[in-house]
PDB file of C-alpha atoms in Angstrom:
ATOM      1  CA  MET A 279      -1.418  17.621   4.776  1.00 88.00           C
ATOM      2  CA  ASP A 280       0.724  17.052   7.863  1.00 93.00           C
ATOM      3  CA  LYS A 281       3.315  14.320   7.470  1.00 96.00           C
ATOM      4  CA  ARG A 282       3.645  11.378   9.827  1.00 96.00           C
ATOM      5  CA  ASN A 283       6.761  10.120  11.554  1.00 96.00           C
ATOM      6  CA  LEU A 284       6.936   6.340  11.518  1.00 96.00           C
ATOM      7  CA  PRO A 285       9.070   4.625  14.186  1.00 95.00           C
ATOM      8  CA  ALA A 286      11.359   2.750  11.783  1.00 96.00           C
ATOM      9  CA  LEU A 287      11.829   5.572   9.270  1.00 96.00           C
ATOM     10  CA  ASP A 288      14.211   8.506   9.584  1.00 94.00           C
ATOM     11  CA  PHE A 289      11.998  10.533   7.244  1.00 96.00           C
ATOM     12  CA  ALA A 290       8.331  11.512   7.437  1.00 97.00           C
ATOM     13  CA  ILE A 291       5.635  10.439   4.971  1.00 97.00           C
ATOM     14  CA  SER A 292       2.263  11.863   4.048  1.00 98.00           C
ATOM     15  CA  PRO A 293      -0.731  10.066   5.623  1.00 98.00           C
ATOM     16  CA  ILE A 294      -2.092   9.470   2.136  1.00 98.00           C
ATOM     17  CA  GLY A 295       0.085   7.915  -0.547  1.00 98.00           C
ATOM     18  CA  LEU A 296      -0.688   7.870  -4.247  1.00 98.00           C
ATOM     19  CA  GLY A 297      -1.123   4.305  -5.479  1.00 97.00           C
ATOM     20  CA  CYS A 298       0.451   4.615  -8.899  1.00 95.00           C
ATOM     21  CA  MET A 299      -0.841   1.255 -10.117  1.00 94.00           C
ATOM     22  CA  SER A 300      -4.009   3.125 -11.125  1.00 94.00           C
ATOM     23  CA  LEU A 301      -2.183   5.486 -13.489  1.00 95.00           C
ATOM     24  CA  LYS A 302      -3.227   5.243 -17.133  1.00 93.00           C
ATOM     25  CA  GLY A 303       0.169   4.667 -18.731  1.00 92.00           C
ATOM     26  CA  ASN A 304       0.103   8.010 -20.547  1.00 93.00           C
ATOM     27  CA  LEU A 305       2.930  10.300 -19.440  1.00 93.00           C
ATOM     28  CA  LYS A 306       1.103  13.588 -20.030  1.00 95.00           C
ATOM     29  CA  GLU A 307      -2.087  12.574 -18.206  1.00 96.00           C
ATOM     30  CA  ASP A 308      -0.235  10.747 -15.449  1.00 96.00           C
ATOM     31  CA  GLN A 309       2.109  13.709 -14.950  1.00 96.00           C
ATOM     32  CA  GLU A 310      -0.947  15.890 -14.326  1.00 97.00           C
ATOM     33  CA  THR A 311      -2.330  13.372 -11.830  1.00 97.00           C
ATOM     34  CA  ILE A 312       0.971  13.171  -9.952  1.00 97.00           C
ATOM     35  CA  ASP A 313       1.339  16.978 -10.013  1.00 97.00           C
ATOM     36  CA  ALA A 314      -2.142  17.335  -8.502  1.00 97.00           C
ATOM     37  CA  ALA A 315      -1.284  14.831  -5.775  1.00 98.00           C
ATOM     38  CA  ILE A 316       1.927  16.632  -4.850  1.00 97.00           C
ATOM     39  CA  SER A 317       0.167  20.015  -4.896  1.00 97.00           C
ATOM     40  CA  GLY A 318      -2.429  18.554  -2.527  1.00 97.00           C
ATOM     41  CA  GLY A 319       0.197  17.420  -0.039  1.00 97.00           C
ATOM     42  CA  ILE A 320       0.504  13.799  -1.166  1.00 98.00           C
ATOM     43  CA  SER A 321       4.268  13.433  -1.360  1.00 97.00           C
ATOM     44  CA  PHE A 322       4.373   9.634  -0.944  1.00 98.00           C
ATOM     45  CA  LEU A 323       4.202   7.658  -4.208  1.00 98.00           C
ATOM     46  CA  ASP A 324       3.944   3.862  -4.402  1.00 97.00           C
ATOM     47  CA  THR A 325       4.685   1.857  -7.535  1.00 97.00           C
ATOM     48  CA  ALA A 326       6.151  -1.562  -8.434  1.00 95.00           C
ATOM     49  CA  ASP A 327       8.376  -3.079 -11.094  1.00 94.00           C
ATOM     50  CA  LEU A 328       5.492  -5.425 -11.943  1.00 90.00           C
ATOM     51  CA  TYR A 329       3.047  -2.695 -12.951  1.00 89.00           C
ATOM     52  CA  GLN A 330       2.738  -2.341 -16.727  1.00 87.00           C
ATOM     53  CA  LYS A 331       5.999  -4.291 -17.127  1.00 88.00           C
ATOM     54  CA  GLY A 332       8.048  -1.421 -15.725  1.00 89.00           C
ATOM     55  CA  LEU A 333       6.281   1.391 -17.582  1.00 94.00           C
ATOM     56  CA  ASN A 334       4.675   2.553 -14.343  1.00 95.00           C
ATOM     57  CA  GLU A 335       8.085   3.091 -12.752  1.00 96.00           C
ATOM     58  CA  LYS A 336       9.271   4.940 -15.867  1.00 96.00           C
ATOM     59  CA  ILE A 337       6.305   7.317 -15.755  1.00 96.00           C
ATOM     60  CA  VAL A 338       6.704   7.972 -12.039  1.00 97.00           C
ATOM     61  CA  GLY A 339      10.424   8.568 -12.473  1.00 97.00           C
ATOM     62  CA  ALA A 340       9.878  11.021 -15.317  1.00 96.00           C
ATOM     63  CA  ALA A 341       7.176  12.851 -13.375  1.00 96.00           C
ATOM     64  CA  ILE A 342       9.259  13.471 -10.257  1.00 97.00           C
ATOM     65  CA  LYS A 343      12.820  13.696 -11.563  1.00 94.00           C
ATOM     66  CA  ASP A 344      13.038  17.454 -10.963  1.00 94.00           C
ATOM     67  CA  ARG A 345      11.771  17.225  -7.360  1.00 95.00           C
ATOM     68  CA  ARG A 346      13.016  13.850  -6.233  1.00 96.00           C
ATOM     69  CA  LYS A 347      14.144  15.078  -2.815  1.00 95.00           C
ATOM     70  CA  ASP A 348      10.615  16.257  -2.023  1.00 95.00           C
ATOM     71  CA  ILE A 349       9.117  12.822  -2.644  1.00 97.00           C
ATOM     72  CA  VAL A 350       9.000   9.620  -0.623  1.00 98.00           C
ATOM     73  CA  LEU A 351       9.247   6.944  -3.287  1.00 98.00           C
ATOM     74  CA  ALA A 352       8.292   3.316  -2.731  1.00 98.00           C
ATOM     75  CA  THR A 353       8.477   0.447  -5.180  1.00 97.00           C
ATOM     76  CA  LYS A 354       8.344  -3.335  -5.026  1.00 97.00           C
ATOM     77  CA  VAL A 355      10.280  -6.398  -6.150  1.00 96.00           C
ATOM     78  CA  GLY A 356       9.822 -10.165  -6.292  1.00 93.00           C
ATOM     79  CA  ASN A 357       7.714 -10.817  -9.370  1.00 91.00           C
ATOM     80  CA  GLN A 358      10.025 -11.607 -12.286  1.00 89.00           C
ATOM     81  CA  TRP A 359       8.639 -11.205 -15.777  1.00 84.00           C
ATOM     82  CA  ARG A 360       9.296 -14.134 -18.106  1.00 86.00           C
ATOM     83  CA  GLU A 361      11.387 -13.381 -21.157  1.00 85.00           C
ATOM     84  CA  ASP A 362       8.461 -14.063 -23.501  1.00 86.00           C
ATOM     85  CA  GLY A 363       6.238 -11.650 -21.536  1.00 82.00           C
ATOM     86  CA  SER A 364       3.594 -14.315 -20.934  1.00 85.00           C
ATOM     87  CA  GLY A 365       3.498 -13.704 -17.194  1.00 90.00           C
ATOM     88  CA  TRP A 366       5.714 -13.594 -14.147  1.00 88.00           C
ATOM     89  CA  ASP A 367       7.167 -15.954 -11.564  1.00 92.00           C
ATOM     90  CA  TRP A 368       7.816 -15.422  -7.882  1.00 93.00           C
ATOM     91  CA  ASN A 369      11.495 -14.811  -7.149  1.00 95.00           C
ATOM     92  CA  PRO A 370      12.567 -13.591  -3.692  1.00 95.00           C
ATOM     93  CA  ARG A 371      16.197 -14.658  -4.150  1.00 96.00           C
ATOM     94  CA  LYS A 372      18.994 -12.314  -3.142  1.00 97.00           C
ATOM     95  CA  SER A 373      20.630 -12.440  -6.569  1.00 96.00           C
ATOM     96  CA  TYR A 374      17.408 -11.390  -8.280  1.00 96.00           C
ATOM     97  CA  ILE A 375      16.664  -8.581  -5.809  1.00 97.00           C
ATOM     98  CA  LEU A 376      20.159  -7.124  -6.272  1.00 97.00           C
ATOM     99  CA  LYS A 377      19.692  -7.205 -10.042  1.00 97.00           C
ATOM    100  CA  ALA A 378      16.112  -5.929 -10.051  1.00 96.00           C
ATOM    101  CA  VAL A 379      16.861  -2.905  -7.873  1.00 98.00           C
ATOM    102  CA  GLU A 380      19.331  -1.592 -10.441  1.00 98.00           C
ATOM    103  CA  GLU A 381      16.681  -1.856 -13.157  1.00 97.00           C
ATOM    104  CA  SER A 382      14.117  -0.068 -10.972  1.00 97.00           C
ATOM    105  CA  LEU A 383      16.581   2.704 -10.159  1.00 98.00           C
ATOM    106  CA  GLN A 384      17.202   3.212 -13.862  1.00 98.00           C
ATOM    107  CA  ARG A 385      13.503   3.333 -14.720  1.00 97.00           C
ATOM    108  CA  LEU A 386      12.801   5.680 -11.801  1.00 98.00           C
ATOM    109  CA  GLN A 387      15.706   7.960 -12.778  1.00 97.00           C
ATOM    110  CA  THR A 388      17.009   8.047  -9.216  1.00 98.00           C
ATOM    111  CA  ASP A 389      19.970   6.715  -7.280  1.00 96.00           C
ATOM    112  CA  TYR A 390      17.977   5.622  -4.222  1.00 98.00           C
ATOM    113  CA  ILE A 391      14.575   4.224  -3.271  1.00 98.00           C
ATOM    114  CA  ASP A 392      13.009   5.351  -0.011  1.00 98.00           C
ATOM    115  CA  ILE A 393      11.010   2.182   0.734  1.00 98.00           C
ATOM    116  CA  TYR A 394      11.809  -1.023  -1.179  1.00 98.00           C
ATOM    117  CA  GLN A 395       9.165  -3.693  -0.607  1.00 97.00           C
ATOM    118  CA  LEU A 396       9.007  -7.412  -1.232  1.00 97.00           C
ATOM    119  CA  HIS A 397       5.879  -7.833  -3.348  1.00 93.00           C
ATOM    120  CA  GLY A 398       4.430 -10.921  -1.662  1.00 92.00           C
ATOM    121  CA  GLY A 399       5.897 -13.922   0.114  1.00 91.00           C
ATOM    122  CA  THR A 400       5.229 -17.259   1.818  1.00 92.00           C
ATOM    123  CA  VAL A 401       6.659 -18.837   4.962  1.00 93.00           C
ATOM    124  CA  GLU A 402       8.605 -21.259   2.743  1.00 94.00           C
ATOM    125  CA  ASP A 403      10.593 -18.466   1.076  1.00 95.00           C
ATOM    126  CA  PRO A 404      14.369 -18.178   1.728  1.00 95.00           C
ATOM    127  CA  TRP A 405      13.903 -15.274   4.126  1.00 95.00           C
ATOM    128  CA  GLU A 406      17.491 -15.230   5.345  1.00 96.00           C
ATOM    129  CA  GLU A 407      18.860 -14.322   1.928  1.00 96.00           C
ATOM    130  CA  THR A 408      15.908 -12.056   1.082  1.00 97.00           C
ATOM    131  CA  LEU A 409      16.419  -9.988   4.213  1.00 97.00           C
ATOM    132  CA  GLU A 410      20.173 -10.060   3.698  1.00 97.00           C
ATOM    133  CA  ALA A 411      19.641  -8.494   0.257  1.00 97.00           C
ATOM    134  CA  PHE A 412      17.610  -5.649   1.717  1.00 97.00           C
ATOM    135  CA  GLU A 413      20.170  -4.988   4.453  1.00 97.00           C
ATOM    136  CA  LEU A 414      22.936  -4.979   1.865  1.00 98.00           C
ATOM    137  CA  LEU A 415      21.053  -2.452  -0.263  1.00 98.00           C
ATOM    138  CA  LYS A 416      20.561  -0.246   2.787  1.00 97.00           C
ATOM    139  CA  SER A 417      24.258  -0.345   3.633  1.00 97.00           C
ATOM    140  CA  HIS A 418      25.109   0.633   0.057  1.00 97.00           C
ATOM    141  CA  GLY A 419      22.654   3.547   0.069  1.00 97.00           C
ATOM    142  CA  LYS A 420      20.511   2.073  -2.692  1.00 98.00           C
ATOM    143  CA  ILE A 421      17.460   2.043  -0.415  1.00 98.00           C
ATOM    144  CA  ARG A 422      16.643   3.929   2.773  1.00 98.00           C
ATOM    145  CA  ALA A 423      14.246   1.356   4.240  1.00 98.00           C
ATOM    146  CA  PHE A 424      12.583  -1.909   3.308  1.00 98.00           C
ATOM    147  CA  GLY A 425       9.211  -3.482   3.823  1.00 97.00           C
ATOM    148  CA  ILE A 426       7.017  -6.326   2.658  1.00 96.00           C
ATOM    149  CA  SER A 427       3.599  -6.544   1.081  1.00 95.00           C
ATOM    150  CA  SER A 428       1.660  -9.378   2.681  1.00 92.00           C
ATOM    151  CA  ILE A 429      -1.735 -10.118   4.195  1.00 90.00           C
ATOM    152  CA  ARG A 430      -0.598 -13.445   5.699  1.00 91.00           C
ATOM    153  CA  PRO A 431      -0.255 -13.466   9.499  1.00 93.00           C
ATOM    154  CA  ASN A 432       2.202 -16.382   9.439  1.00 94.00           C
ATOM    155  CA  VAL A 433       4.483 -14.516   7.019  1.00 95.00           C
ATOM    156  CA  ILE A 434       4.242 -11.279   9.006  1.00 96.00           C
ATOM    157  CA  ARG A 435       5.030 -13.123  12.238  1.00 95.00           C
ATOM    158  CA  LYS A 436       8.073 -14.819  10.734  1.00 96.00           C
ATOM    159  CA  VAL A 437       9.490 -11.618   9.236  1.00 96.00           C
ATOM    160  CA  LEU A 438       9.003  -9.658  12.465  1.00 96.00           C
ATOM    161  CA  GLU A 439      10.822 -12.405  14.375  1.00 96.00           C
ATOM    162  CA  MET A 440      13.760 -12.252  11.960  1.00 96.00           C
ATOM    163  CA  SER A 441      14.030  -8.560  11.143  1.00 95.00           C
ATOM    164  CA  SER A 442      12.530  -5.089  11.535  1.00 94.00           C
ATOM    165  CA  PRO A 443      10.872  -4.027   8.287  1.00 97.00           C
ATOM    166  CA  ALA A 444       9.831  -0.388   8.266  1.00 98.00           C
ATOM    167  CA  THR A 445       6.491  -1.145   6.656  1.00 98.00           C
ATOM    168  CA  ILE A 446       4.065  -3.928   5.806  1.00 97.00           C
ATOM    169  CA  MET A 447       1.483  -3.311   3.095  1.00 97.00           C
ATOM    170  CA  MET A 448      -1.869  -5.033   3.373  1.00 96.00           C
ATOM    171  CA  GLN A 449      -5.511  -4.678   2.404  1.00 96.00           C
ATOM    172  CA  TYR A 450      -7.844  -3.087   4.966  1.00 98.00           C
ATOM    173  CA  SER A 451     -11.337  -1.593   4.798  1.00 98.00           C
ATOM    174  CA  PRO A 452     -14.743  -2.160   6.423  1.00 97.00           C
ATOM    175  CA  LEU A 453     -15.173  -5.049   3.961  1.00 97.00           C
ATOM    176  CA  ASP A 454     -11.838  -6.569   4.948  1.00 97.00           C
ATOM    177  CA  ARG A 455     -11.240  -6.253   8.675  1.00 97.00           C
ATOM    178  CA  ARG A 456      -9.125  -9.407   8.885  1.00 96.00           C
ATOM    179  CA  PRO A 457      -5.984  -7.501   9.983  1.00 96.00           C
ATOM    180  CA  GLU A 458      -7.727  -6.405  13.201  1.00 96.00           C
ATOM    181  CA  GLU A 459      -7.621  -9.943  14.626  1.00 94.00           C
ATOM    182  CA  ILE A 460      -3.920 -10.852  14.422  1.00 93.00           C
ATOM    183  CA  ALA A 461      -1.831  -8.636  12.147  1.00 95.00           C
ATOM    184  CA  PHE A 462      -2.560  -5.177  13.554  1.00 97.00           C
ATOM    185  CA  PRO A 463      -2.014  -6.093  17.238  1.00 96.00           C
ATOM    186  CA  MET A 464       1.215  -7.918  16.350  1.00 96.00           C
ATOM    187  CA  ILE A 465       2.541  -5.023  14.271  1.00 97.00           C
ATOM    188  CA  ALA A 466       1.486  -2.346  16.778  1.00 97.00           C
ATOM    189  CA  GLU A 467       3.841  -3.891  19.333  1.00 96.00           C
ATOM    190  CA  SER A 468       6.787  -3.392  16.965  1.00 96.00           C
ATOM    191  CA  GLU A 469       8.291  -0.366  15.241  1.00 97.00           C
ATOM    192  CA  THR A 470       6.889  -1.531  11.907  1.00 98.00           C
ATOM    193  CA  ARG A 471       3.839   0.267  10.529  1.00 98.00           C
ATOM    194  CA  VAL A 472       1.177  -0.706   8.000  1.00 98.00           C
ATOM    195  CA  LEU A 473       0.722   0.813   4.576  1.00 98.00           C
ATOM    196  CA  VAL A 474      -2.937   0.178   3.807  1.00 98.00           C
ATOM    197  CA  ARG A 475      -4.127  -0.646   0.313  1.00 97.00           C
ATOM    198  CA  GLY A 476      -7.738  -1.187  -0.707  1.00 96.00           C
ATOM    199  CA  THR A 477      -9.006   1.655   1.498  1.00 97.00           C
ATOM    200  CA  PHE A 478     -12.047   2.207  -0.731  1.00 97.00           C
ATOM    201  CA  ALA A 479     -12.576  -1.527  -1.425  1.00 96.00           C
ATOM    202  CA  ARG A 480     -12.349  -1.010  -5.207  1.00 94.00           C
ATOM    203  CA  GLY A 481     -14.953   1.750  -4.943  1.00 95.00           C
ATOM    204  CA  LEU A 482     -17.634  -0.670  -3.734  1.00 97.00           C
ATOM    205  CA  LEU A 483     -18.183   1.405  -0.590  1.00 96.00           C
ATOM    206  CA  ILE A 484     -18.480   4.630  -2.574  1.00 94.00           C
ATOM    207  CA  ASN A 485     -20.260   4.484  -5.915  1.00 90.00           C
ATOM    208  CA  LYS A 486     -19.379   1.307  -7.819  1.00 93.00           C
ATOM    209  CA  PRO A 487     -22.184  -1.223  -8.485  1.00 95.00           C
ATOM    210  CA  GLU A 488     -22.255  -3.735  -5.673  1.00 95.00           C
ATOM    211  CA  GLU A 489     -20.680  -7.126  -6.182  1.00 97.00           C
ATOM    212  CA  ALA A 490     -19.455  -9.966  -3.992  1.00 97.00           C
ATOM    213  CA  PHE A 491     -16.317  -9.202  -1.951  1.00 96.00           C
ATOM    214  CA  LEU A 492     -14.512 -11.866   0.098  1.00 94.00           C
ATOM    215  CA  GLU A 493     -17.305 -13.675   1.955  1.00 94.00           C
ATOM    216  CA  TYR A 494     -19.813 -10.842   1.492  1.00 96.00           C
ATOM    217  CA  THR A 495     -22.573 -11.212  -1.086  1.00 96.00           C
ATOM    218  CA  ALA A 496     -23.456  -8.278  -3.318  1.00 97.00           C
ATOM    219  CA  PRO A 497     -26.557  -7.406  -1.224  1.00 97.00           C
ATOM    220  CA  GLU A 498     -24.433  -7.494   1.950  1.00 96.00           C
ATOM    221  CA  VAL A 499     -21.886  -5.153   0.362  1.00 96.00           C
ATOM    222  CA  LYS A 500     -24.737  -2.773  -0.453  1.00 97.00           C
ATOM    223  CA  GLU A 501     -25.960  -2.922   3.154  1.00 96.00           C
ATOM    224  CA  ILE A 502     -22.547  -1.867   4.439  1.00 96.00           C
ATOM    225  CA  ARG A 503     -22.224   0.862   1.816  1.00 97.00           C
ATOM    226  CA  ASP A 504     -25.685   2.177   2.753  1.00 96.00           C
ATOM    227  CA  LEU A 505     -24.778   2.070   6.434  1.00 96.00           C
ATOM    228  CA  ILE A 506     -21.830   4.373   5.761  1.00 96.00           C
ATOM    229  CA  GLY A 507     -23.802   6.583   3.368  1.00 94.00           C
ATOM    230  CA  ASP A 508     -26.757   6.950   5.751  1.00 95.00           C
ATOM    231  CA  SER A 509     -24.424   8.338   8.414  1.00 94.00           C
ATOM    232  CA  GLY A 510     -24.333  11.643   6.561  1.00 94.00           C
ATOM    233  CA  LEU A 511     -20.555  11.468   6.314  1.00 95.00           C
ATOM    234  CA  LEU A 512     -18.674  11.671   3.035  1.00 97.00           C
ATOM    235  CA  PRO A 513     -17.941   7.986   2.365  1.00 97.00           C
ATOM    236  CA  GLU A 514     -14.330   8.620   1.282  1.00 98.00           C
ATOM    237  CA  ALA A 515     -13.714  10.691   4.416  1.00 98.00           C
ATOM    238  CA  PHE A 516     -15.150   7.971   6.646  1.00 98.00           C
ATOM    239  CA  LEU A 517     -13.014   5.298   4.969  1.00 98.00           C
ATOM    240  CA  ILE A 518      -9.855   7.385   5.365  1.00 98.00           C
ATOM    241  CA  ARG A 519     -10.611   7.975   9.041  1.00 98.00           C
ATOM    242  CA  PHE A 520     -11.433   4.280   9.467  1.00 98.00           C
ATOM    243  CA  GLY A 521      -7.931   3.370   8.285  1.00 98.00           C
ATOM    244  CA  LEU A 522      -5.852   6.100   9.861  1.00 98.00           C
ATOM    245  CA  MET A 523      -7.271   5.704  13.364  1.00 97.00           C
ATOM    246  CA  GLN A 524      -5.692   2.246  13.680  1.00 97.00           C
ATOM    247  CA  PRO A 525      -2.507   2.521  15.828  1.00 97.00           C
ATOM    248  CA  ALA A 526      -0.618   0.098  13.571  1.00 98.00           C
ATOM    249  CA  VAL A 527      -1.321   2.113  10.410  1.00 98.00           C
ATOM    250  CA  GLY A 528       1.215   4.571   9.055  1.00 98.00           C
ATOM    251  CA  SER A 529      -0.313   5.635   5.744  1.00 98.00           C
ATOM    252  CA  LEU A 530      -3.055   4.782   3.272  1.00 98.00           C
ATOM    253  CA  VAL A 531      -1.990   4.109  -0.315  1.00 98.00           C
ATOM    254  CA  VAL A 532      -4.948   5.084  -2.484  1.00 98.00           C
ATOM    255  CA  GLY A 533      -5.093   4.746  -6.245  1.00 96.00           C
ATOM    256  CA  ALA A 534      -6.139   7.605  -8.507  1.00 95.00           C
ATOM    257  CA  SER A 535      -6.078   7.898 -12.287  1.00 95.00           C
ATOM    258  CA  SER A 536      -7.139  11.518 -12.846  1.00 97.00           C
ATOM    259  CA  VAL A 537      -6.755  15.005 -11.438  1.00 97.00           C
ATOM    260  CA  GLU A 538     -10.422  14.945 -10.422  1.00 97.00           C
ATOM    261  CA  GLN A 539      -9.952  11.769  -8.379  1.00 97.00           C
ATOM    262  CA  VAL A 540      -6.920  13.241  -6.662  1.00 97.00           C
ATOM    263  CA  GLU A 541      -8.793  16.433  -5.806  1.00 98.00           C
ATOM    264  CA  ARG A 542     -11.648  14.427  -4.320  1.00 97.00           C
ATOM    265  CA  LEU A 543      -9.151  12.357  -2.353  1.00 97.00           C
ATOM    266  CA  VAL A 544      -7.464  15.453  -0.925  1.00 98.00           C
ATOM    267  CA  PHE A 545     -10.870  16.941  -0.065  1.00 98.00           C
ATOM    268  CA  ALA A 546     -11.893  13.711   1.676  1.00 98.00           C
ATOM    269  CA  TYR A 547      -8.688  13.742   3.708  1.00 98.00           C
ATOM    270  CA  GLU A 548      -9.455  17.287   4.861  1.00 97.00           C
ATOM    271  CA  GLN A 549     -12.995  16.254   5.805  1.00 97.00           C
ATOM    272  CA  GLN A 550     -11.919  13.196   7.790  1.00 97.00           C
ATOM    273  CA  ALA A 551     -10.293  15.410  10.403  1.00 95.00           C
ATOM    274  CA  SER A 552     -13.750  16.428  11.641  1.00 95.00           C
ATOM    275  CA  ILE A 553     -14.939  12.828  12.070  1.00 96.00           C
ATOM    276  CA  SER A 554     -14.637  11.594  15.627  1.00 95.00           C
ATOM    277  CA  ASP A 555     -13.227   8.199  16.542  1.00 94.00           C
ATOM    278  CA  GLU A 556     -16.496   7.562  18.373  1.00 95.00           C
ATOM    279  CA  SER A 557     -18.480   8.001  15.158  1.00 95.00           C
ATOM    280  CA  VAL A 558     -16.252   5.544  13.339  1.00 96.00           C
ATOM    281  CA  LYS A 559     -16.476   3.017  16.175  1.00 96.00           C
ATOM    282  CA  GLU A 560     -20.268   3.327  16.294  1.00 96.00           C
ATOM    283  CA  ILE A 561     -20.603   2.544  12.597  1.00 97.00           C
ATOM    284  CA  SER A 562     -17.888  -0.134  12.686  1.00 96.00           C
ATOM    285  CA  ALA A 563     -19.680  -1.956  15.496  1.00 96.00           C
ATOM    286  CA  LYS A 564     -22.482  -2.723  13.037  1.00 96.00           C
ATOM    287  CA  ILE A 565     -20.096  -4.296  10.508  1.00 95.00           C
ATOM    288  CA  PRO A 566     -19.097  -7.935  11.143  1.00 90.00           C
ATOM    289  CA  LEU A 567     -15.446  -8.777  11.735  1.00 90.00           C
ATOM    290  CA  ASN A 568     -14.110 -11.215   9.187  1.00 90.00           C
ATOM    291  CA  ARG A 569     -11.112 -13.414   9.945  1.00 89.00           C
ATOM    292  CA  TYR A 570      -8.278 -15.137   8.147  1.00 87.00           C
ATOM    293  CA  THR A 571      -9.023 -18.793   7.521  1.00 83.00           C
ATOM    294  CA  GLN A 572      -5.610 -19.606   6.009  1.00 80.00           C
ATOM    295  CA  HIS A 573      -1.959 -18.705   6.619  1.00 76.00           C
ATOM    296  CA  ARG A 574      -2.633 -17.936  10.273  1.00 79.00           C
TER     297      ARG A 574
END
């Protein structure tokens, strides 16, 4: 799996990242899943301090501690667990970010994070101090790059005007083409690149029972899934090609919870190379474009 060079990163990342949120929370099983991903060329792992109240970071850290330098490691910050464990509150403050990074580093058993991402955000957030925290962490060598996770065009626009995040994570698939209208063109003009989540639309475009998704009804979801399936292409391969052919996209972060899922993911990536852009465009032309109605 050839790595990709992103404009704002001084290191390359694999075109497919392992979305560690899908891991089971069992070190032995999750170690096998991560090992399979790395063996298949997926050297980019994405987690978050929010997942499983930090257990996810601990498992990822334990799984890669002996080969840390071979891995591009991303995690996220901004959702602060309450002391009673009843839930979490949004906290993008500099003081919290500087504290939270130390806890993530400890759980991940590393002294640096490759991509540290703000796990959400609104235009009302104190962006000056948030961005100052990330720059401070970069200067201290705690992180190599920073990004945000946001689907909101108004947030993306504001951050790009104020700073140069290496990455922006957002949902994108044939069922959610909202980024094509505003976000992708805006990002493509910068050195920032998109980390796509939701590539397989929760499996609805592969083999999960159809259900409503965004403004699509369950029967409409089935129509789109059948459209992709009737093309004769492996659905996973089509969906990977659909995401990676976008100029603004740097990598697809795809969840997997077993060795078998990882192996199918790696196989699909290999197959997507034989799918032409024209084939993807022909199928995509039959799928309606949806648009953001809020946070524009």
